[in-house]
XYZ file of C-alpha atoms in Angstrom:
544
model
C -27.536 5.512 2.143
C -27.224 4.237 5.659
C -27.223 5.434 9.198
C -26.344 3.907 12.479
C -26.537 4.515 16.083
C -26.614 2.828 19.273
C -28.389 -0.300 20.185
C -31.352 -2.039 18.779
C -33.645 -4.754 19.287
C -36.669 -6.516 18.063
C -38.664 -9.598 16.980
C -41.826 -10.810 15.326
C -43.427 -9.688 18.437
C -45.250 -6.913 20.204
C -42.515 -6.301 22.752
C -43.920 -7.967 25.881
C -46.750 -10.035 24.441
C -45.251 -13.033 22.630
C -41.839 -14.472 21.739
C -40.388 -15.139 18.327
C -40.993 -18.609 16.940
C -37.437 -19.657 16.125
C -34.930 -21.650 18.126
C -31.956 -20.225 19.968
C -29.662 -21.928 17.440
C -31.442 -20.172 14.571
C -31.154 -16.845 16.359
C -27.435 -17.364 16.871
C -27.017 -18.235 13.180
C -28.793 -15.018 12.103
C -26.752 -12.972 14.573
C -23.489 -14.488 13.328
C -24.421 -13.876 9.688
C -24.955 -10.153 10.299
C -21.905 -9.855 12.558
C -19.587 -11.604 10.093
C -20.649 -9.383 7.184
C -20.120 -6.211 9.178
C -16.817 -7.315 10.672
C -15.539 -8.239 7.215
C -16.542 -4.769 6.011
C -14.509 -3.288 8.874
C -11.372 -4.832 7.448
C -9.726 -5.674 10.765
C -8.684 -9.156 11.704
C -6.806 -8.804 14.963
C -8.425 -9.120 18.387
C -11.831 -9.930 16.947
C -14.460 -9.725 19.704
C -16.418 -12.888 20.353
C -20.151 -12.744 19.711
C -22.773 -13.803 22.190
C -26.567 -14.058 22.297
C -27.219 -13.125 25.930
C -30.182 -15.024 27.386
C -29.613 -13.923 30.991
C -29.476 -10.139 31.053
C -32.680 -8.213 30.554
C -31.593 -4.573 30.659
C -28.590 -3.982 28.403
C -29.939 -4.440 24.844
C -26.407 -4.867 23.431
C -22.992 -4.209 24.904
C -19.248 -4.422 24.408
C -17.250 -5.642 27.360
C -13.690 -6.516 28.269
C -13.188 -10.029 29.647
C -10.819 -11.028 32.435
C -8.315 -12.464 29.939
C -8.215 -9.164 28.037
C -10.378 -10.347 25.153
C -13.602 -8.561 24.269
C -17.159 -9.702 23.738
C -20.048 -8.122 21.883
C -23.368 -9.384 23.201
C -26.939 -8.902 22.059
C -29.682 -9.738 24.493
C -32.286 -12.209 23.321
C -35.079 -9.753 24.094
C -33.293 -7.158 21.969
C -32.824 -9.690 19.172
C -36.531 -10.507 19.202
C -37.423 -6.843 19.183
C -35.243 -6.352 16.074
C -36.901 -9.181 14.198
C -40.333 -7.704 14.982
C -39.516 -5.151 12.264
C -39.885 -8.049 9.807
C -38.158 -7.111 6.509
C -35.965 -4.637 8.401
C -34.972 -7.232 10.986
C -31.416 -7.833 9.791
C -30.934 -4.127 9.100
C -31.884 -3.436 12.710
C -29.483 -6.084 13.997
C -26.811 -4.536 11.808
C -27.608 -1.131 13.322
C -27.143 -2.555 16.804
C -24.006 -4.620 16.151
C -22.293 -1.942 14.067
C -22.781 0.621 16.838
C -20.970 -1.641 19.311
C -18.231 -2.337 16.776
C -17.911 1.431 16.430
C -17.182 1.650 20.153
C -14.692 -1.193 19.710
C -12.964 0.515 16.809
C -12.596 3.788 18.704
C -11.601 2.073 21.974
C -14.260 3.851 24.022
C -14.116 3.160 27.747
C -16.822 3.230 30.349
C -15.286 2.928 33.830
C -13.135 -0.063 34.712
C -15.347 -2.542 32.913
C -14.737 -1.226 29.380
C -18.420 -1.760 28.719
C -20.598 0.063 26.250
C -24.269 -0.435 26.782
C -27.441 1.183 25.618
C -29.188 0.793 28.949
C -28.279 3.241 31.698
C -28.595 0.511 34.301
C -25.411 -1.107 33.063
C -23.197 1.951 33.490
C -21.274 1.663 36.747
C -21.925 4.065 39.570
C -18.196 4.732 39.811
C -17.920 5.593 36.132
C -14.931 7.794 35.382
C -15.326 11.542 35.710
C -14.732 12.149 32.006
C -17.447 9.736 30.967
C -19.923 11.168 33.483
C -20.161 14.256 31.340
C -23.183 13.977 29.124
C -21.384 15.857 26.373
C -18.577 13.267 26.373
C -21.059 10.425 26.283
C -23.024 11.959 23.421
C -19.745 12.419 21.547
C -18.895 8.728 21.999
C -22.349 7.676 20.863
C -22.185 9.911 17.787
C -18.739 8.536 16.880
C -19.950 4.948 17.276
C -23.029 5.689 15.176
C -21.060 7.218 12.315
C -18.460 4.473 12.189
C -21.176 1.843 12.491
C -23.133 3.423 9.649
C -20.111 3.123 7.360
C -19.718 -0.555 8.257
C -23.399 -1.235 7.587
C -23.248 0.451 4.194
C -20.135 -1.488 3.147
C -21.721 -4.730 4.371
C -24.855 -4.061 2.305
C -27.308 -3.205 5.103
C -29.695 -0.261 4.861
C -30.166 1.288 8.293
C -31.347 4.689 7.126
C -34.252 5.707 9.371
C -33.911 2.681 11.664
C -33.207 4.917 14.672
C -36.608 6.573 14.424
C -38.323 3.186 14.347
C -36.336 1.490 17.081
C -35.241 3.991 19.667
C -38.710 4.740 21.101
C -39.357 0.992 21.376
C -36.029 0.452 23.109
C -36.732 3.091 25.722
C -40.186 1.632 26.318
C -39.218 -2.057 26.356
C -36.243 -1.487 28.658
C -37.930 1.103 30.865
C -35.178 3.616 30.194
C -36.106 7.064 31.487
C -36.625 9.509 28.625
C -34.678 12.073 30.631
C -31.577 11.205 32.668
C -28.693 13.345 33.864
C -26.109 10.713 33.025
C -27.307 9.552 29.631
C -28.721 11.094 26.433
C -32.502 11.512 26.472
C -34.714 9.801 23.908
C -35.136 13.071 22.041
C -31.371 13.633 22.044
C -30.775 10.127 20.710
C -33.387 10.597 18.021
C -31.756 13.868 17.035
C -28.308 12.225 16.893
C -29.772 9.441 14.762
C -31.453 11.844 12.335
C -28.322 13.965 12.051
C -26.221 10.884 11.457
C -28.650 9.689 8.782
C -28.195 12.976 6.955
C -24.399 12.957 7.346
C -24.151 9.384 6.126
C -26.422 10.133 3.174
C -24.050 12.902 2.098
C -20.932 10.783 2.576
C -22.391 7.864 0.653
C -23.525 10.138 -2.174
C -19.976 11.484 -2.494
C -18.461 7.987 -2.222
C -20.757 6.623 -4.927
C -20.195 9.625 -7.201
C -16.446 9.049 -6.838
C -16.776 5.345 -7.592
C -18.903 5.958 -10.704
C -16.447 8.648 -11.857
C -13.619 6.138 -11.470
C -15.476 3.587 -13.628
C -15.800 6.250 -16.332
C -12.097 7.123 -16.145
C -12.594 10.556 -14.540
C -9.710 10.054 -12.136
C -9.353 13.576 -10.747
C -13.038 13.683 -9.786
C -12.851 10.187 -8.328
C -9.899 11.156 -6.124
C -11.536 14.383 -4.945
C -14.663 12.520 -3.883
C -12.892 9.585 -2.258
C -10.375 11.789 -0.417
C -13.317 13.808 0.915
C -14.783 10.597 2.331
C -11.514 9.757 4.058
C -11.276 13.245 5.543
C -14.826 12.958 6.883
C -14.186 9.665 8.649
C -15.299 7.232 5.931
C -12.142 5.173 6.324
C -12.209 1.741 4.781
C -9.935 -0.522 2.787
C -12.194 0.033 -0.251
C -11.744 3.803 -0.199
C -7.955 3.567 0.118
C -7.829 0.907 -2.585
C -10.017 2.815 -5.040
C -7.932 5.976 -4.707
C -4.901 3.844 -5.486
C -6.688 2.429 -8.536
C -7.441 5.957 -9.778
C -3.755 6.886 -9.443
C -2.575 3.730 -11.214
C -5.003 4.011 -14.116
C -4.182 7.658 -14.713
C -0.453 6.864 -14.681
C -1.024 4.018 -17.158
C -2.911 6.322 -19.525
C -0.158 8.920 -19.337
C 2.488 6.326 -20.123
C 0.626 5.006 -23.175
C 1.129 1.887 -25.295
C 4.892 2.235 -25.626
C 5.351 1.766 -21.883
C 2.247 -0.213 -20.861
C 2.577 -3.318 -23.010
C 0.377 -5.565 -20.822
C -3.289 -5.647 -19.770
C -3.025 -5.150 -16.004
C -5.683 -6.712 -13.760
C -5.871 -3.681 -11.479
C -8.781 -4.262 -9.121
C -11.434 -1.743 -8.116
C -12.342 -4.628 -5.872
C -12.488 -5.552 -9.351
C -11.363 -7.081 -12.542
C -10.572 -4.110 -14.779
C -8.602 -3.919 -17.956
C -6.110 -1.227 -18.764
C -6.133 -0.522 -22.496
C -4.405 2.804 -22.703
C -4.173 5.348 -25.470
C -0.781 6.762 -26.351
C -0.409 9.966 -24.427
C 3.315 9.947 -23.852
C 5.336 10.162 -20.670
C 4.413 12.791 -18.099
C 6.507 14.094 -15.226
C 3.897 13.184 -12.630
C 3.655 9.495 -13.597
C 6.108 8.443 -10.895
C 4.236 10.548 -8.351
C 0.977 8.883 -9.319
C 2.483 5.400 -9.086
C 4.049 6.153 -5.718
C 0.727 7.538 -4.472
C -1.014 4.399 -5.769
C 1.425 2.128 -3.913
C 0.966 4.178 -0.736
C -2.829 3.875 -0.899
C -2.674 0.131 -1.493
C -0.337 -0.127 1.490
C -2.835 1.801 3.626
C -5.562 -0.597 2.496
C -3.312 -3.497 3.570
C -2.709 -1.891 6.962
C -6.451 -1.546 7.318
C -6.931 -5.221 6.431
C -3.753 -7.362 6.340
C -5.520 -10.160 4.411
C -7.118 -7.925 1.750
C -5.895 -9.820 -1.310
C -7.074 -7.161 -3.768
C -4.622 -4.582 -2.408
C -1.689 -7.021 -2.706
C -2.563 -7.760 -6.342
C -2.889 -4.057 -7.097
C 0.427 -3.297 -5.420
C 2.027 -6.020 -7.546
C 0.698 -4.196 -10.624
C 2.435 -0.995 -9.491
C 5.780 -2.724 -9.020
C 5.405 -4.519 -12.349
C 4.751 -1.336 -14.312
C 7.746 0.248 -12.527
C 9.843 -2.793 -13.506
C 10.615 -3.675 -9.890
C 10.188 -7.361 -10.566
C 11.168 -8.934 -7.228
C 8.614 -6.841 -5.370
C 5.988 -7.476 -8.056
C 6.489 -11.239 -7.757
C 6.390 -11.072 -3.948
C 3.088 -9.155 -3.760
C 1.487 -11.178 -6.572
C 2.275 -14.447 -4.771
C 1.097 -13.048 -1.440
C -2.143 -11.841 -2.992
C -2.579 -15.219 -4.684
C -2.132 -17.081 -1.398
C -4.580 -14.855 0.457
C -7.152 -14.966 -2.331
C -7.020 -18.771 -2.227
C -7.383 -18.782 1.559
C -10.377 -16.420 1.276
C -11.874 -18.348 -1.679
C -11.903 -15.324 -4.012
C -11.742 -16.793 -7.541
C -11.692 -13.458 -9.401
C -8.768 -12.201 -7.344
C -6.991 -15.539 -7.741
C -7.246 -15.109 -11.513
C -5.983 -11.539 -11.318
C -3.074 -12.552 -9.078
C -2.083 -15.208 -11.621
C -2.407 -12.601 -14.350
C 0.023 -10.104 -12.805
C 2.330 -12.952 -11.785
C 2.396 -14.108 -15.421
C 3.117 -10.555 -16.578
C 5.978 -10.324 -14.097
C 7.481 -13.647 -15.192
C 7.410 -12.481 -18.812
C 9.123 -9.227 -17.822
C 11.799 -11.366 -16.161
C 12.249 -13.388 -19.385
C 10.750 -16.497 -17.765
C 8.403 -17.268 -20.645
C 7.685 -20.880 -19.665
C 6.534 -19.838 -16.189
C 4.581 -16.902 -17.625
C 2.641 -19.100 -20.044
C 1.905 -21.664 -17.312
C 0.343 -19.269 -14.802
C -1.534 -17.301 -17.475
C -3.005 -20.523 -18.879
C -3.984 -21.528 -15.332
C -5.750 -18.220 -14.817
C -7.505 -18.532 -18.152
C -8.631 -22.161 -17.877
C -9.241 -22.555 -14.138
C -10.558 -19.087 -13.262
C -12.025 -17.899 -16.594
C -9.827 -14.783 -16.455
C -9.953 -13.189 -19.897
C -7.074 -10.816 -19.095
C -4.856 -13.866 -18.749
C -5.849 -14.774 -22.310
C -5.070 -11.263 -23.532
C -1.643 -11.342 -21.872
C -0.937 -14.766 -23.366
C -1.203 -13.045 -26.734
C 1.310 -10.444 -25.511
C 3.680 -13.238 -24.467
C 3.287 -14.637 -27.985
C 4.457 -11.333 -29.444
C 1.300 -9.328 -30.136
C 1.090 -5.631 -29.275
C -1.576 -4.716 -26.766
C -3.283 -2.162 -29.009
C -3.770 -4.786 -31.744
C -5.399 -7.435 -29.540
C -9.147 -8.053 -29.768
C -10.505 -7.713 -26.242
C -12.541 -10.611 -24.989
C -15.929 -10.027 -23.408
C -18.450 -12.209 -21.653
C -21.514 -13.371 -23.577
C -24.946 -14.272 -22.224
C -24.055 -17.963 -21.845
C -20.933 -17.141 -19.830
C -18.439 -17.931 -22.576
C -15.878 -15.544 -24.024
C -16.482 -13.695 -27.254
C -14.611 -11.115 -29.291
C -15.247 -7.439 -28.768
C -17.177 -6.922 -32.030
C -20.552 -5.767 -30.753
C -21.822 -4.217 -33.978
C -24.919 -6.405 -34.191
C -26.179 -5.626 -30.695
C -25.246 -1.938 -30.947
C -27.931 -1.295 -33.535
C -30.598 -2.771 -31.281
C -29.718 -0.724 -28.206
C -31.690 2.394 -27.257
C -29.885 5.687 -27.738
C -30.853 6.919 -24.271
C -32.178 5.447 -21.045
C -34.508 7.266 -18.677
C -35.492 7.031 -15.005
C -38.231 9.201 -13.491
C -38.760 10.770 -16.921
C -35.311 12.401 -17.014
C -33.727 12.310 -20.472
C -31.739 15.551 -20.631
C -30.434 16.495 -17.193
C -29.699 20.094 -18.136
C -33.255 20.805 -19.327
C -35.429 18.273 -17.497
C -34.051 19.318 -14.089
C -34.208 23.020 -14.840
C -35.672 24.809 -11.832
C -34.806 21.961 -9.450
C -32.534 22.922 -6.563
C -29.804 20.335 -6.094
C -28.315 19.838 -2.634
C -24.650 20.853 -2.441
C -21.890 18.975 -0.635
C -18.632 20.909 -0.505
C -15.593 18.842 -1.430
C -11.987 19.760 -2.212
C -11.842 22.312 -5.025
C -15.484 21.882 -5.888
C -18.818 20.414 -4.941
C -20.857 17.260 -5.344
C -24.569 17.868 -5.867
C -27.452 15.470 -5.304
C -31.205 15.458 -5.796
C -33.639 12.813 -4.559
C -36.429 12.011 -7.035
C -39.330 9.606 -6.650
C -37.435 6.509 -7.784
C -33.845 7.652 -8.065
C -31.018 9.876 -6.868
C -29.241 12.273 -9.218
C -25.550 13.002 -8.572
C -23.612 15.783 -10.274
C -19.908 16.645 -10.509
C -18.025 19.260 -12.511
C -14.890 17.786 -14.095
C -11.471 19.407 -14.388
C -12.349 20.064 -18.048
C -15.439 22.007 -16.944
C -17.749 19.242 -18.134
C -20.920 18.502 -16.212
C -21.063 14.834 -15.231
C -24.433 13.439 -14.122
C -25.257 10.038 -12.628
C -28.813 8.919 -11.989
C -29.051 5.931 -9.649
C -32.335 4.041 -9.555
C -33.774 2.992 -6.210
C -33.230 -0.612 -5.124
C -37.043 -0.877 -4.956
C -37.679 0.722 -8.358
C -40.606 -0.946 -10.125
C -39.824 0.372 -13.615
C -37.829 -1.106 -16.489
C -35.042 0.002 -18.796
C -35.767 0.613 -22.474
C -34.784 -3.023 -23.127
C -37.053 -4.483 -20.435
C -34.548 -4.974 -17.613
C -35.928 -4.541 -14.086
C -34.697 -5.022 -10.513
C -34.336 -8.775 -10.045
C -33.830 -9.561 -13.747
C -31.368 -12.344 -14.480
C -27.898 -10.998 -15.251
C -27.811 -13.095 -18.427
C -30.839 -11.166 -19.663
C -28.748 -7.964 -19.539
C -26.091 -9.573 -21.732
C -28.699 -11.001 -24.085
C -30.533 -7.685 -24.504
C -27.607 -5.257 -24.503
C -24.835 -7.476 -25.794
C -21.315 -7.719 -24.362
C -20.461 -4.805 -22.066
C -17.620 -2.406 -22.748
C -16.312 -3.222 -19.299
C -17.112 -6.066 -16.942
C -16.086 -5.718 -13.313
C -16.437 -7.996 -10.315
C -17.311 -6.146 -7.131
C -17.726 -7.178 -3.513
C -21.423 -7.902 -3.977
C -21.576 -9.134 -7.560
C -20.856 -7.958 -11.089
C -20.874 -4.617 -12.879
C -21.641 -4.197 -16.604
C -20.636 -0.867 -18.148
C -22.017 0.279 -21.515
C -21.026 3.394 -23.437
C -24.061 3.017 -25.710
C -26.440 3.672 -24.127
C -24.692 5.312 -21.185
C -25.690 2.854 -18.463
C -24.038 0.737 -15.751
C -25.781 -2.366 -14.359
C -24.960 -3.761 -10.908
C -25.817 -7.365 -10.069
C -25.877 -9.510 -6.945
C -26.288 -13.310 -6.970
C -26.690 -13.099 -10.770
C -29.693 -10.767 -10.428
C -29.860 -7.058 -11.289
C -29.819 -5.053 -8.066
C -29.870 -1.557 -9.634
C -28.509 0.508 -12.511
C -26.977 3.918 -13.141
C -27.569 6.178 -16.137
C -24.858 8.774 -16.826
C -24.333 11.788 -19.089
C -21.581 14.280 -19.951
C -22.369 17.903 -20.882
């Protein structure tokens, strides 16, 4: 969960007493690292504001301004930077809080007077500020908008700014001598209230977003769409949300079509490498609607970020399954080029995979084999290997699916040996049976389209609950990123990812995400998430 807000600051230092012991160059490097992650999460590439560590001003904390040439600059004062780093382990989170707030103003195009400057400190707001912006209500509205948008960016970039406002805002007002009450600017108490409210709103949005993402991994497409569409409607607009709704539409269409129509293993990306091994369900009248909706969502993701290679690859999959080969080839090649430019090896492999599928559909077997072999050998893409078997004449339902083993090599899907060693159930915070162990607990309700998403915060985890279209109860329990416990097989936060594969065997599904890898097991019902080859957290799930 994340929050966001206005402007921050800090350092390893007690505000006015001593300065942080790092060079200006090191400060700039830290600032750029945080800025680049957040801007990438925004998914916009045009008119990128320049970034500046301001060593001259002493009253603005951070600000967005329009330059004489029409370009824009986001600046963080050095004193504000030092104040942020004084929060030690929360230093980068605080910088993210500050930068994301200003990027929120940038995204919404907020204007303060002729200068187009957003600044935390009242001293920087011009005396001749426009009449509309003089109204405190207008200004509070702008600040709330910037906070919410900034909170989304921080979450997507991997920064936790939940509760940062309470820590930082009083220090900001004190360090910058900002009056706690001012007719032209929100008071400290008002800002704290906005920050707390935004924390709560973001917590709800992120809970719904994560419930939708987990539902999508499990193949509960209707629930995934309901959750993700709710996020869009509440302002959680990002390329990932658009893309994942498109993935849900595509995968459901593929399942409805069945083996007779879906003869390839499509590398549809959840940001991801996911396989489509469908059961035969026959043709349904809404398949075309689902595929059209999928293409539309991928297009919206592309509009959000014109160099988002994942969306191009996914759109190529849609055109391929619809047998619109020219368009499939075009988007596969475009996704391939962008993935190479962005150094995204998983997406490069997936682009080669769908390109190989398309060539085979066009009866260009030589070209198909060449690109699929390239994806297999150069990018370790096991779906390319599966589709090579299709090119050789095998039916998709008869192919043994490859999975990753603990040493990183491919292995066949036979997991019978490791299955017997796995625990039947995993537990976090002592919860084994959600229906009985949580009896008497009051879950918090979030209203979404045609239903609700419920959540409950426990000591070391968050429980999420959805009711499916089949009236099943679906529970996810997400362990805290600081959880000190272990799984039944001895996996803990920080464990090597290879240990997961060694203990639990090959996963039923292996996905690459923005921040690492995802390992999905149906026995026991658990999903591991990794970052830099280390376990970052896991999710236990149940159906009732």
